[in-house]
Amino acid sequence: DLHSFPTRRSSDLHIVRFLLVALIGFLTLSSVFDWDPGPAPGVKIKNAILYLLATGLLFRMAVDRKFVLQLPAMATSFAVLIGWSILSYLAIVLVIDYPHYDVLKNAFDLKNFAVDHLLFFLVFFYGVRSTKDATFVLQCLLLSWVLSHLVAVLDATGFVQIGDIERRDDGRVQGLVGESNQYGAFVSLTLPALVAAAIATRGAMRWFWGGAALLTMATLLMTVSRGAFVGVIVAGAAGAWMFRRYLSATRIITWTAGAVLALVLVVVVIGVTYGELLYARLIGQAMGTDMVGASSGRTEIWSNAIGVMLEHPLTLLTGYGWNAYWSMPFRYSPHNYYLAQWFNLGLPGLVCSLLLLTLAVRTARAAVPYALYGDRKSVV
């Protein structure tokens, strides 16, 4: 029935949008409120929604002759990374047999942190089919981030205690993705998106997203993660340079002044509680000490990991295998995602991880000339 096809297609798109929003909602409930409903242990609603969307996408790819695999390099990088991870995992289990390697836990980690990440990318990237749906899903995602930051701040200030989020003993805020440094990296990722939302909207919504951006900036400062601070500054400068063709000097100066003013306002507000901790981490710890002390021991951690790889030079190419770092007698985590990928998965894992980042940035940069803002081409 050709006349009913557009209606069915529109209905299907609405269902996909609903499922994507539901997936965001259940992820938020699980991560922020530690409420992960499901019919049985290990069988969760968020997983069911993810796999349902992935199955629907696979079916669509099979039956839709007009389906085009856009951005195939991203999917290929994910596939190579997952394939190499599986091979290295099997090598550990069947051949190497590290003494303290948890076979079952690492198998689940491989599914959760490699395979599922590919599925998340596929369902969100291919699931939305229109600008309207993409904007709506993105707004829901931004709202979930704002909610997570709000809960973290309320917990740190002692107003509430919700879920797994607890303030560290030293007073630093941590949140839904882990301890303060991990959470700081996540918050630094969300801040530009919320600033962009405030710039792109009008009226009451601009005030809402502007307030959300200020809350996010406060959350970032309360993590007192120096790496996250550097990330925001470097990314801001790099972004201004990359998109200099679309940004006037006046706009860059205006935004920079606004950012400095907002930073001063936030520092004044939280300085009563976090001023001493900020000073100790940013200034006191960096003065009158060596590089190991200034980096909070990071350089020693990194040199130890590289030293272990140099003991077996072949691992510089192959790595020690999926999650092998955690089975070795290191005292601390690697504190560097790309070093961990290199240590565990060698050059294939490191290269694929870098490609996933650079391909996304390159694609976003190439898409800017086609982005419409109002009735003219612009970039937010």
Tab-separated table of C-alpha atoms in Angstrom:
chain	number	residue	atom	x	y	z
A	1	ASP	CA	0.000	0.000	0.000
A	2	LEU	CA	2.020	2.956	-1.290
A	3	HIS	CA	-0.358	5.517	0.209
A	4	SER	CA	0.191	4.248	3.760
A	5	PHE	CA	3.987	3.963	3.462
A	6	PRO	CA	4.790	7.587	4.455
A	7	THR	CA	2.534	7.263	7.503
A	8	ARG	CA	4.190	4.053	8.609
A	9	ARG	CA	7.621	5.553	8.072
A	10	SER	CA	6.730	8.624	10.127
A	11	SER	CA	5.325	6.409	12.874
A	12	ASP	CA	8.484	4.297	12.894
A	13	LEU	CA	10.650	7.412	13.243
A	14	HIS	CA	8.588	8.599	16.207
A	15	ILE	CA	9.014	5.194	17.859
A	16	VAL	CA	12.799	5.348	17.374
A	17	ARG	CA	12.914	8.853	18.840
A	18	PHE	CA	10.860	7.705	21.834
A	19	LEU	CA	13.166	4.726	22.407
A	20	LEU	CA	16.287	6.901	22.202
A	21	VAL	CA	14.852	9.312	24.775
A	22	ALA	CA	13.853	6.344	26.962
A	23	LEU	CA	17.400	5.003	26.684
A	24	ILE	CA	18.770	8.357	27.864
A	25	GLY	CA	16.269	8.359	30.728
A	26	PHE	CA	17.116	4.888	32.002
A	27	LEU	CA	20.842	5.574	31.670
A	28	THR	CA	20.349	8.650	33.843
A	29	LEU	CA	18.321	6.718	36.408
A	30	SER	CA	21.028	4.071	36.553
A	31	SER	CA	24.040	6.382	36.690
A	32	VAL	CA	22.715	9.243	38.792
A	33	PHE	CA	20.104	7.672	41.058
A	34	ASP	CA	21.515	4.120	41.199
A	35	TRP	CA	18.106	2.805	40.128
A	36	ASP	CA	18.550	0.217	37.409
A	37	PRO	CA	15.274	-1.664	37.008
A	38	GLY	CA	15.201	-4.986	35.245
A	39	PRO	CA	13.501	-8.370	35.431
A	40	ALA	CA	16.673	-10.150	36.579
A	41	PRO	CA	20.273	-9.427	37.631
A	42	GLY	CA	22.231	-8.398	34.570
A	43	VAL	CA	19.041	-7.958	32.535
A	44	LYS	CA	18.295	-4.255	32.578
A	45	ILE	CA	15.738	-2.128	30.761
A	46	LYS	CA	18.402	0.175	29.330
A	47	ASN	CA	20.204	-2.824	27.836
A	48	ALA	CA	16.969	-4.157	26.395
A	49	ILE	CA	16.239	-0.795	24.737
A	50	LEU	CA	19.775	-0.570	23.346
A	51	TYR	CA	19.663	-4.072	21.862
A	52	LEU	CA	16.156	-3.520	20.505
A	53	LEU	CA	17.301	-0.371	18.712
A	54	ALA	CA	20.418	-2.131	17.416
A	55	THR	CA	18.330	-5.037	16.110
A	56	GLY	CA	15.943	-2.636	14.385
A	57	LEU	CA	18.880	-0.808	12.820
A	58	LEU	CA	20.347	-4.079	11.570
A	59	PHE	CA	16.979	-5.046	10.068
A	60	ARG	CA	16.718	-1.660	8.375
A	61	MET	CA	20.186	-2.020	6.889
A	62	ALA	CA	19.216	-5.416	5.505
A	63	VAL	CA	15.883	-4.488	3.874
A	64	ASP	CA	16.342	-0.829	2.918
A	65	ARG	CA	18.069	-0.738	-0.448
A	66	LYS	CA	18.609	3.007	-0.105
A	67	PHE	CA	20.461	2.684	3.196
A	68	VAL	CA	23.910	4.272	3.022
A	69	LEU	CA	26.580	3.586	5.637
A	70	GLN	CA	27.569	7.140	6.438
A	71	LEU	CA	30.855	7.875	8.160
A	72	PRO	CA	32.089	4.296	7.591
A	73	ALA	CA	35.540	5.088	8.995
A	74	MET	CA	34.032	5.448	12.482
A	75	ALA	CA	32.309	2.065	12.302
A	76	THR	CA	35.471	0.504	10.878
A	77	SER	CA	37.625	1.925	13.675
A	78	PHE	CA	35.176	0.590	16.253
A	79	ALA	CA	35.123	-2.826	14.543
A	80	VAL	CA	38.926	-3.083	14.403
A	81	LEU	CA	39.221	-1.992	18.028
A	82	ILE	CA	36.641	-4.568	19.162
A	83	GLY	CA	38.128	-7.325	17.013
A	84	TRP	CA	41.632	-6.711	18.335
A	85	SER	CA	40.295	-6.567	21.908
A	86	ILE	CA	38.585	-9.942	21.466
A	87	LEU	CA	41.727	-11.513	19.980
A	88	SER	CA	43.902	-10.204	22.820
A	89	TYR	CA	41.355	-11.391	25.392
A	90	LEU	CA	41.353	-14.899	23.873
A	91	ALA	CA	45.163	-14.872	23.826
A	92	ILE	CA	45.213	-14.128	27.558
A	93	VAL	CA	42.594	-16.750	28.408
A	94	LEU	CA	43.847	-19.547	26.148
A	95	VAL	CA	47.605	-18.978	26.001
A	96	ILE	CA	49.107	-16.428	28.401
A	97	ASP	CA	46.987	-16.972	31.545
A	98	TYR	CA	47.942	-14.001	33.742
A	99	PRO	CA	47.780	-15.071	37.436
A	100	HIS	CA	45.334	-12.401	38.625
A	101	TYR	CA	43.275	-11.984	35.453
A	102	ASP	CA	39.528	-12.208	36.131
A	103	VAL	CA	38.267	-13.996	33.023
A	104	LEU	CA	34.531	-13.533	33.600
A	105	LYS	CA	34.680	-9.887	34.735
A	106	ASN	CA	36.880	-8.895	31.808
A	107	ALA	CA	34.548	-10.660	29.395
A	108	PHE	CA	31.664	-8.532	30.667
A	109	ASP	CA	33.869	-5.434	30.527
A	110	LEU	CA	34.649	-6.230	26.899
A	111	LYS	CA	30.941	-6.350	26.146
A	112	ASN	CA	30.080	-3.250	28.193
A	113	PHE	CA	32.974	-0.973	27.268
A	114	ALA	CA	33.703	-2.013	23.686
A	115	VAL	CA	30.757	-3.694	21.992
A	116	ASP	CA	28.069	-1.612	23.733
A	117	HIS	CA	29.930	1.615	22.939
A	118	LEU	CA	29.745	0.739	19.250
A	119	LEU	CA	26.031	0.030	19.595
A	120	PHE	CA	25.447	3.376	21.325
A	121	PHE	CA	27.192	5.160	18.489
A	122	LEU	CA	25.211	3.293	15.821
A	123	VAL	CA	21.738	3.715	17.333
A	124	PHE	CA	22.147	7.428	18.027
A	125	PHE	CA	23.976	8.239	14.794
A	126	TYR	CA	21.655	6.298	12.490
A	127	GLY	CA	18.537	6.337	14.666
A	128	VAL	CA	17.646	10.000	14.163
A	129	ARG	CA	16.579	10.799	10.600
A	130	SER	CA	15.691	14.485	10.741
A	131	THR	CA	17.056	17.715	12.164
A	132	LYS	CA	14.004	18.051	14.409
A	133	ASP	CA	14.489	14.597	15.926
A	134	ALA	CA	18.229	15.128	16.324
A	135	THR	CA	17.674	18.438	18.116
A	136	PHE	CA	15.061	16.942	20.437
A	137	VAL	CA	17.234	13.950	21.362
A	138	LEU	CA	20.230	16.218	21.914
A	139	GLN	CA	18.199	18.465	24.216
A	140	CYS	CA	17.134	15.431	26.249
A	141	LEU	CA	20.761	14.376	26.502
A	142	LEU	CA	21.770	17.852	27.673
A	143	LEU	CA	19.012	17.802	30.289
A	144	SER	CA	20.285	14.470	31.627
A	145	TRP	CA	23.771	15.978	31.955
A	146	VAL	CA	22.437	19.022	33.779
A	147	LEU	CA	20.504	16.778	36.157
A	148	SER	CA	23.626	14.746	36.928
A	149	HIS	CA	25.627	17.906	37.669
A	150	LEU	CA	22.853	19.283	39.869
A	151	VAL	CA	22.725	16.083	41.919
A	152	ALA	CA	26.519	16.077	42.294
A	153	VAL	CA	26.547	19.687	43.512
A	154	LEU	CA	23.638	19.137	45.902
A	155	ASP	CA	25.425	16.121	47.347
A	156	ALA	CA	28.708	18.031	47.714
A	157	THR	CA	26.973	20.883	49.520
A	158	GLY	CA	25.196	18.468	51.868
A	159	PHE	CA	21.627	19.088	50.747
A	160	VAL	CA	20.909	15.548	49.549
A	161	GLN	CA	22.554	12.172	49.188
A	162	ILE	CA	21.296	10.325	46.135
A	163	GLY	CA	22.430	7.078	44.600
A	164	ASP	CA	26.128	6.291	44.351
A	165	ILE	CA	27.308	9.898	44.171
A	166	GLU	CA	29.354	10.753	47.241
A	167	ARG	CA	31.815	13.553	47.854
A	168	ARG	CA	35.442	12.531	48.275
A	169	ASP	CA	37.087	12.750	51.665
A	170	ASP	CA	39.115	15.756	50.484
A	171	GLY	CA	35.911	17.610	49.508
A	172	ARG	CA	36.217	17.260	45.730
A	173	VAL	CA	33.025	16.541	43.802
A	174	GLN	CA	32.643	13.283	41.928
A	175	GLY	CA	29.711	12.130	39.844
A	176	LEU	CA	28.067	9.620	37.593
A	177	VAL	CA	31.131	8.539	35.598
A	178	GLY	CA	33.560	7.938	38.449
A	179	GLU	CA	35.949	9.750	40.744
A	180	SER	CA	36.756	13.455	40.540
A	181	ASN	CA	39.256	13.355	37.672
A	182	GLN	CA	37.052	11.140	35.508
A	183	TYR	CA	34.005	13.219	36.333
A	184	GLY	CA	35.945	16.426	35.675
A	185	ALA	CA	36.790	15.197	32.177
A	186	PHE	CA	33.116	14.411	31.580
A	187	VAL	CA	31.966	17.803	32.880
A	188	SER	CA	34.498	19.563	30.648
A	189	LEU	CA	32.951	17.720	27.698
A	190	THR	CA	29.415	18.847	28.558
A	191	LEU	CA	30.234	22.507	29.215
A	192	PRO	CA	30.716	23.618	25.561
A	193	ALA	CA	27.478	21.897	24.513
A	194	LEU	CA	25.488	23.777	27.152
A	195	VAL	CA	27.127	27.083	26.215
A	196	ALA	CA	26.229	26.395	22.574
A	197	ALA	CA	22.628	25.637	23.590
A	198	ALA	CA	22.427	28.980	25.406
A	199	ILE	CA	23.777	30.845	22.382
A	200	ALA	CA	21.509	29.053	19.903
A	201	THR	CA	18.233	29.656	21.771
A	202	ARG	CA	16.176	32.722	22.563
A	203	GLY	CA	13.979	34.015	25.374
A	204	ALA	CA	13.422	31.936	28.495
A	205	MET	CA	15.293	28.946	27.091
A	206	ARG	CA	18.455	31.027	26.719
A	207	TRP	CA	18.265	31.894	30.413
A	208	PHE	CA	17.687	28.241	31.280
A	209	TRP	CA	20.633	26.927	29.277
A	210	GLY	CA	22.778	29.832	30.475
A	211	GLY	CA	22.018	28.887	34.079
A	212	ALA	CA	22.781	25.258	33.244
A	213	ALA	CA	26.137	26.315	31.805
A	214	LEU	CA	26.946	28.250	34.995
A	215	LEU	CA	25.989	25.219	37.095
A	216	THR	CA	28.252	23.061	34.926
A	217	MET	CA	31.126	25.526	35.312
A	218	ALA	CA	30.653	25.447	39.083
A	219	THR	CA	30.606	21.638	39.012
A	220	LEU	CA	33.818	21.615	37.000
A	221	LEU	CA	35.570	23.869	39.509
A	222	MET	CA	34.290	21.750	42.410
A	223	THR	CA	35.926	18.642	40.925
A	224	VAL	CA	39.240	20.551	41.224
A	225	SER	CA	40.554	18.454	38.339
A	226	ARG	CA	43.531	20.261	36.856
A	227	GLY	CA	43.486	18.045	33.788
A	228	ALA	CA	39.875	19.016	33.110
A	229	PHE	CA	40.721	22.717	33.519
A	230	VAL	CA	43.559	22.405	31.018
A	231	GLY	CA	41.285	20.469	28.676
A	232	VAL	CA	38.685	23.248	28.617
A	233	ILE	CA	41.285	25.963	27.991
A	234	VAL	CA	43.158	24.036	25.297
A	235	ALA	CA	39.954	22.882	23.597
A	236	GLY	CA	38.569	26.416	23.619
A	237	ALA	CA	41.718	27.813	22.031
A	238	ALA	CA	41.893	24.964	19.508
A	239	GLY	CA	38.212	25.403	18.617
A	240	ALA	CA	38.634	29.126	18.057
A	241	TRP	CA	41.592	28.411	15.775
A	242	MET	CA	39.853	25.632	13.821
A	243	PHE	CA	36.729	27.704	13.206
A	244	ARG	CA	38.467	31.066	12.768
A	245	ARG	CA	36.962	31.388	9.271
A	246	TYR	CA	33.490	31.543	10.800
A	247	LEU	CA	34.228	33.610	13.902
A	248	SER	CA	34.991	37.293	13.889
A	249	ALA	CA	37.542	38.752	16.273
A	250	THR	CA	34.738	40.718	17.930
A	251	ARG	CA	32.783	37.557	18.643
A	252	ILE	CA	35.822	35.736	20.028
A	253	ILE	CA	36.637	38.677	22.330
A	254	THR	CA	33.002	38.931	23.449
A	255	TRP	CA	32.747	35.227	24.262
A	256	THR	CA	36.102	35.227	26.032
A	257	ALA	CA	35.081	38.208	28.150
A	258	GLY	CA	31.779	36.525	28.958
A	259	ALA	CA	33.559	33.326	29.950
A	260	VAL	CA	35.969	35.207	32.226
A	261	LEU	CA	33.101	37.120	33.835
A	262	ALA	CA	31.153	33.895	34.402
A	263	LEU	CA	34.255	32.243	35.855
A	264	VAL	CA	34.801	35.116	38.284
A	265	LEU	CA	31.139	34.944	39.345
A	266	VAL	CA	31.301	31.206	39.948
A	267	VAL	CA	34.609	31.430	41.834
A	268	VAL	CA	33.155	34.108	44.108
A	269	VAL	CA	30.111	31.934	44.844
A	270	ILE	CA	31.964	28.682	45.568
A	271	GLY	CA	35.153	30.276	46.882
A	272	VAL	CA	33.921	30.204	50.484
A	273	THR	CA	33.912	26.425	50.486
A	274	TYR	CA	36.355	25.497	47.737
A	275	GLY	CA	38.757	28.456	47.672
A	276	GLU	CA	41.377	26.817	49.888
A	277	LEU	CA	41.179	23.515	48.003
A	278	LEU	CA	41.461	25.277	44.636
A	279	TYR	CA	44.500	27.219	45.834
A	280	ALA	CA	46.163	24.101	47.235
A	281	ARG	CA	45.614	22.092	44.042
A	282	LEU	CA	46.334	24.780	41.474
A	283	ILE	CA	49.083	26.806	43.114
A	284	GLY	CA	50.358	25.245	46.307
A	285	GLN	CA	50.907	21.788	44.844
A	286	ALA	CA	52.747	23.170	41.820
A	287	MET	CA	55.165	25.373	43.766
A	288	GLY	CA	58.349	24.220	45.412
A	289	THR	CA	58.103	20.615	44.254
A	290	ASP	CA	59.418	18.327	41.504
A	291	MET	CA	57.525	17.144	38.433
A	292	VAL	CA	56.223	14.030	40.195
A	293	GLY	CA	54.722	16.106	42.987
A	294	ALA	CA	53.359	18.759	40.637
A	295	SER	CA	51.620	16.064	38.579
A	296	SER	CA	50.274	14.296	41.701
A	297	GLY	CA	52.427	11.303	40.836
A	298	ARG	CA	51.125	10.988	37.264
A	299	THR	CA	54.556	11.071	35.624
A	300	GLU	CA	55.755	8.273	37.895
A	301	ILE	CA	52.676	6.183	37.058
A	302	TRP	CA	53.224	6.702	33.334
A	303	SER	CA	56.948	5.975	33.469
A	304	ASN	CA	56.300	2.760	35.415
A	305	ALA	CA	53.771	1.571	32.833
A	306	ILE	CA	56.082	2.357	29.917
A	307	GLY	CA	58.965	0.710	31.785
A	308	VAL	CA	56.980	-2.516	32.077
A	309	MET	CA	56.290	-2.389	28.335
A	310	LEU	CA	59.998	-1.875	27.604
A	311	GLU	CA	60.777	-5.063	29.523
A	312	HIS	CA	59.032	-6.884	26.659
A	313	PRO	CA	59.471	-4.629	23.604
A	314	LEU	CA	56.957	-6.610	21.548
A	315	THR	CA	54.198	-5.210	23.795
A	316	LEU	CA	54.954	-1.742	22.417
A	317	LEU	CA	53.286	-3.077	19.271
A	318	THR	CA	50.797	-5.641	20.592
A	319	GLY	CA	50.062	-4.499	24.141
A	320	TYR	CA	49.594	-6.896	27.055
A	321	GLY	CA	45.978	-7.710	26.181
A	322	TRP	CA	42.479	-6.576	27.052
A	323	ASN	CA	42.381	-4.991	30.549
A	324	ALA	CA	45.738	-6.568	31.416
A	325	TYR	CA	46.869	-3.453	33.295
A	326	TRP	CA	44.505	-4.244	36.153
A	327	SER	CA	45.876	-7.755	36.605
A	328	MET	CA	49.386	-6.461	37.257
A	329	PRO	CA	50.760	-5.164	40.563
A	330	PHE	CA	50.365	-1.482	39.767
A	331	ARG	CA	49.252	0.547	42.741
A	332	TYR	CA	47.329	3.225	40.836
A	333	SER	CA	45.197	3.445	37.721
A	334	PRO	CA	47.010	4.708	34.588
A	335	HIS	CA	45.321	8.163	34.792
A	336	ASN	CA	45.591	8.416	31.019
A	337	TYR	CA	43.094	6.774	28.670
A	338	TYR	CA	45.419	6.622	25.674
A	339	LEU	CA	48.324	5.215	27.682
A	340	ALA	CA	45.947	2.548	29.011
A	341	GLN	CA	44.852	1.706	25.461
A	342	TRP	CA	48.479	1.462	24.356
A	343	PHE	CA	49.456	-0.684	27.349
A	344	ASN	CA	46.521	-3.071	26.922
A	345	LEU	CA	45.946	-3.115	23.167
A	346	GLY	CA	49.197	-1.873	21.679
A	347	LEU	CA	49.407	0.294	18.599
A	348	PRO	CA	46.170	-1.059	17.024
A	349	GLY	CA	44.181	-0.032	20.077
A	350	LEU	CA	45.929	3.326	20.393
A	351	VAL	CA	45.520	4.199	16.702
A	352	CYS	CA	41.840	3.206	16.619
A	353	SER	CA	41.129	5.198	19.789
A	354	LEU	CA	42.792	8.280	18.318
A	355	LEU	CA	40.888	7.822	15.057
A	356	LEU	CA	37.553	7.754	16.881
A	357	LEU	CA	38.374	11.185	18.273
A	358	THR	CA	39.963	12.778	15.212
A	359	LEU	CA	37.349	11.463	12.764
A	360	ALA	CA	34.529	12.958	14.824
A	361	VAL	CA	36.305	16.340	15.043
A	362	ARG	CA	37.166	16.337	11.342
A	363	THR	CA	33.608	15.462	10.340
A	364	ALA	CA	32.152	18.176	12.575
A	365	ARG	CA	34.546	20.717	11.108
A	366	ALA	CA	33.654	19.696	7.543
A	367	ALA	CA	29.930	19.959	8.325
A	368	VAL	CA	30.087	23.548	9.555
A	369	PRO	CA	29.577	25.181	6.121
A	370	TYR	CA	26.328	23.225	5.743
A	371	ALA	CA	24.947	24.041	9.185
A	372	LEU	CA	22.080	26.496	9.099
A	373	TYR	CA	21.497	28.953	11.889
A	374	GLY	CA	18.296	30.866	11.355
A	375	ASP	CA	18.302	32.085	7.762
A	376	ARG	CA	22.051	32.258	7.311
A	377	LYS	CA	25.057	30.011	7.570
A	378	SER	CA	26.855	30.308	10.833
A	379	VAL	CA	28.519	28.353	13.577
A	380	VAL	CA	27.565	28.379	17.219
